[in-house]
GROMACS .gro file of C-alpha atoms in nm:
model
  154
    1MET     CA    1  16.712  -4.848   1.002
    2SER     CA    2  16.476  -5.142   1.043
    3LEU     CA    3  16.562  -5.448   0.840
    4LYS     CA    4  16.318  -5.698   0.692
    5ILE     CA    5  16.375  -6.043   0.552
    6ARG     CA    6  16.114  -6.062   0.279
    7MET     CA    7  16.042  -6.182  -0.071
    8SER     CA    8  16.105  -5.976  -0.383
    9ARG     CA    9  15.899  -6.078  -0.687
   10GLY     CA   10  16.057  -6.155  -1.019
   11GLY     CA   11  15.973  -6.373  -1.315
   12ALA     CA   12  15.732  -6.329  -1.601
   13LYS     CA   13  15.362  -6.254  -1.596
   14LYS     CA   14  15.175  -6.547  -1.433
   15ARG     CA   15  15.510  -6.719  -1.370
   16PRO     CA   16  15.626  -6.581  -1.034
   17PHE     CA   17  15.971  -6.631  -0.890
   18TYR     CA   18  16.072  -6.480  -0.556
   19ARG     CA   19  16.411  -6.385  -0.417
   20ILE     CA   20  16.438  -6.393  -0.039
   21VAL     CA   21  16.622  -6.074   0.046
   22VAL     CA   22  16.728  -5.860   0.339
   23ALA     CA   23  16.612  -5.505   0.277
   24ASP     CA   24  16.538  -5.179   0.451
   25SER     CA   25  16.169  -5.180   0.544
   26ARG     CA   26  16.122  -4.847   0.363
   27ALA     CA   27  16.258  -4.979   0.030
   28PRO     CA   28  16.011  -5.086  -0.241
   29ARG     CA   29  15.915  -5.453  -0.257
   30ASP     CA   30  16.105  -5.523  -0.577
   31GLY     CA   31  16.356  -5.244  -0.530
   32ARG     CA   32  16.689  -5.202  -0.356
   33PHE     CA   33  16.798  -5.472  -0.113
   34ILE     CA   34  17.104  -5.535   0.102
   35GLU     CA   35  17.163  -5.905   0.041
   36LYS     CA   36  16.996  -6.196  -0.137
   37ILE     CA   37  16.984  -6.498   0.095
   38GLY     CA   38  16.768  -6.740  -0.102
   39PHE     CA   39  16.480  -6.795  -0.343
   40HIS     CA   40  16.132  -6.943  -0.363
   41ASN     CA   41  15.984  -7.085  -0.684
   42PRO     CA   42  15.612  -7.161  -0.632
   43MET     CA   43  15.579  -7.309  -0.982
   44VAL     CA   44  15.760  -7.637  -0.901
   45PRO     CA   45  15.604  -7.919  -0.693
   46ALA     CA   46  15.616  -7.885  -0.313
   47ASP     CA   47  15.854  -8.178  -0.262
   48HIS     CA   48  16.101  -8.060  -0.529
   49ALA     CA   49  16.446  -7.944  -0.411
   50GLU     CA   50  16.434  -7.633  -0.632
   51ARG     CA   51  16.116  -7.497  -0.469
   52ILE     CA   52  16.286  -7.311  -0.186
   53GLN     CA   53  16.649  -7.257  -0.088
   54ILE     CA   54  16.773  -7.034   0.192
   55ASN     CA   55  17.129  -6.971   0.309
   56LEU     CA   56  17.055  -7.050   0.675
   57ASP     CA   57  17.387  -6.912   0.806
   58ARG     CA   58  17.316  -6.570   0.655
   59ALA     CA   59  16.953  -6.582   0.773
   60LYS     CA   60  17.070  -6.652   1.130
   61HIS     CA   61  17.320  -6.368   1.103
   62TRP     CA   62  17.057  -6.117   0.991
   63LEU     CA   63  16.812  -6.236   1.256
   64SER     CA   64  17.081  -6.186   1.522
   65VAL     CA   65  17.139  -5.833   1.392
   66GLY     CA   66  16.768  -5.757   1.435
   67ALA     CA   67  16.608  -5.820   1.097
   68GLN     CA   68  16.239  -5.913   1.116
   69PRO     CA   69  16.109  -6.180   0.877
   70SER     CA   70  15.782  -6.136   0.689
   71PRO     CA   71  15.512  -6.389   0.785
   72ARG     CA   72  15.580  -6.611   0.482
   73VAL     CA   73  15.958  -6.606   0.532
   74HIS     CA   74  15.899  -6.673   0.903
   75ARG     CA   75  15.717  -6.992   0.803
   76PHE     CA   76  16.000  -7.092   0.569
   77LEU     CA   77  16.258  -7.039   0.844
   78ALA     CA   78  16.044  -7.231   1.094
   79ASP     CA   79  16.023  -7.525   0.852
   80ALA     CA   80  16.402  -7.513   0.819
   81GLY     CA   81  16.437  -7.519   1.201
   82VAL     CA   82  16.587  -7.172   1.242
   83MET     CA   83  16.288  -7.021   1.427
   84ASP     CA   84  15.983  -7.133   1.622
   85LYS     CA   85  15.663  -7.183   1.429
   86PRO     CA   86  15.448  -6.870   1.422
   87SER     CA   87  15.147  -6.894   1.650
   88ILE     CA   88  14.803  -6.917   1.496
   89PRO     CA   89  14.595  -6.629   1.627
   90GLU     CA   90  14.276  -6.696   1.819
   91GLN     CA   91  13.948  -6.621   1.652
   92THR     CA   92  13.916  -6.259   1.562
   93LYS     CA   93  13.603  -6.055   1.522
   94LYS     CA   94  13.622  -6.074   1.143
   95ASN     CA   95  13.599  -6.451   1.114
   96GLN     CA   96  13.311  -6.491   1.359
   97PRO     CA   97  12.948  -6.507   1.244
   98LYS     CA   98  12.751  -6.183   1.242
   99ALA     CA   99  12.508  -6.087   1.521
  100LYS     CA  100  12.193  -6.249   1.378
  101ALA     CA  101  12.375  -6.571   1.299
  102GLN     CA  102  12.515  -6.583   1.654
  103GLU     CA  103  12.161  -6.527   1.789
  104ARG     CA  104  12.029  -6.818   1.578
  105ILE     CA  105  12.311  -7.040   1.701
  106ARG     CA  106  12.230  -6.950   2.064
  107GLU     CA  107  11.859  -7.028   2.007
  108ARG     CA  108  11.946  -7.367   1.855
  109GLU     CA  109  12.172  -7.448   2.150
  110GLU     CA  110  11.899  -7.350   2.400
  111LYS     CA  111  11.640  -7.564   2.218
  112ALA     CA  112  11.879  -7.858   2.213
  113LYS     CA  113  11.949  -7.812   2.584
  114GLU     CA  114  11.575  -7.799   2.666
  115ALA     CA  115  11.513  -8.110   2.455
  116ALA     CA  116  11.793  -8.292   2.635
  117GLU     CA  117  11.652  -8.192   2.975
  118ALA     CA  118  11.302  -8.305   2.871
  119ALA     CA  119  11.439  -8.639   2.752
  120ALA     CA  120  11.627  -8.686   3.079
  121ALA     CA  121  11.311  -8.604   3.278
  122ALA     CA  122  11.106  -8.851   3.071
  123GLU     CA  123  11.368  -9.119   3.129
  124ALA     CA  124  11.360  -9.056   3.504
  125GLU     CA  125  10.978  -9.078   3.507
  126ALA     CA  126  10.990  -9.402   3.310
  127ALA     CA  127  11.242  -9.547   3.555
  128GLU     CA  128  11.020  -9.449   3.850
  129ALA     CA  129  10.714  -9.598   3.682
  130ALA     CA  130  10.899  -9.922   3.618
  131ALA     CA  131  11.016  -9.939   3.979
  132ALA     CA  132  10.672  -9.859   4.130
  133PRO     CA  133  10.480 -10.168   3.997
  134ALA     CA  134  10.758 -10.395   4.120
  135GLU     CA  135  10.717 -10.253   4.474
  136GLU     CA  136  10.336 -10.289   4.459
  137ALA     CA  137  10.363 -10.649   4.340
  138ALA     CA  138  10.602 -10.728   4.623
  139ALA     CA  139  10.362 -10.569   4.874
  140GLU     CA  140  10.068 -10.774   4.738
  141GLU     CA  141  10.267 -11.098   4.753
  142ALA     CA  142  10.371 -11.047   5.116
  143PRO     CA  143  10.015 -11.073   5.267
  144ALA     CA  144   9.941 -11.371   5.047
  145GLU     CA  145  10.252 -11.547   5.172
  146GLU     CA  146  10.161 -11.468   5.535
  147ALA     CA  147   9.814 -11.614   5.484
  148ALA     CA  148   9.960 -11.928   5.328
  149ALA     CA  149  10.205 -11.962   5.615
  150GLU     CA  150   9.919 -11.933   5.869
  151GLU     CA  151   9.718 -12.203   5.692
  152THR     CA  152  10.010 -12.444   5.698
  153ASN     CA  153  10.072 -12.369   6.067
  154ALA     CA  154   9.709 -12.428   6.160
   0.00000   0.00000   0.00000
């Protein structure tokens, strides 16, 4: 018999109230359960004390016996410090863009990469062009200085 720690819905229409119960996994959601260990009232504010209450001792007992919590109850128990936080799954195929959208994204990335390379090449050419006139000016000044030095020596 596999045990689940899950929520059983109660309350009126559009006014939900959940009992946190330990039940056989084959039992109906709102049907037979083994033990009630807490409740969850989503209609009160999140910081209110009456929003969620769990008997942590009983929850620990049932977890040690092998009961598996539902994802929502797992989160409640993790917030209470009984269990580790559930891991967030990596991206799945369903939440990724479709094939054409991925192709458009790849094309945009390639264009951006090419534009960045072109800008870097233009910058390098501009730096070379700026350095080249400075070298030519220095080369032109050197013979003029030599001629002036010869005139003063003569």
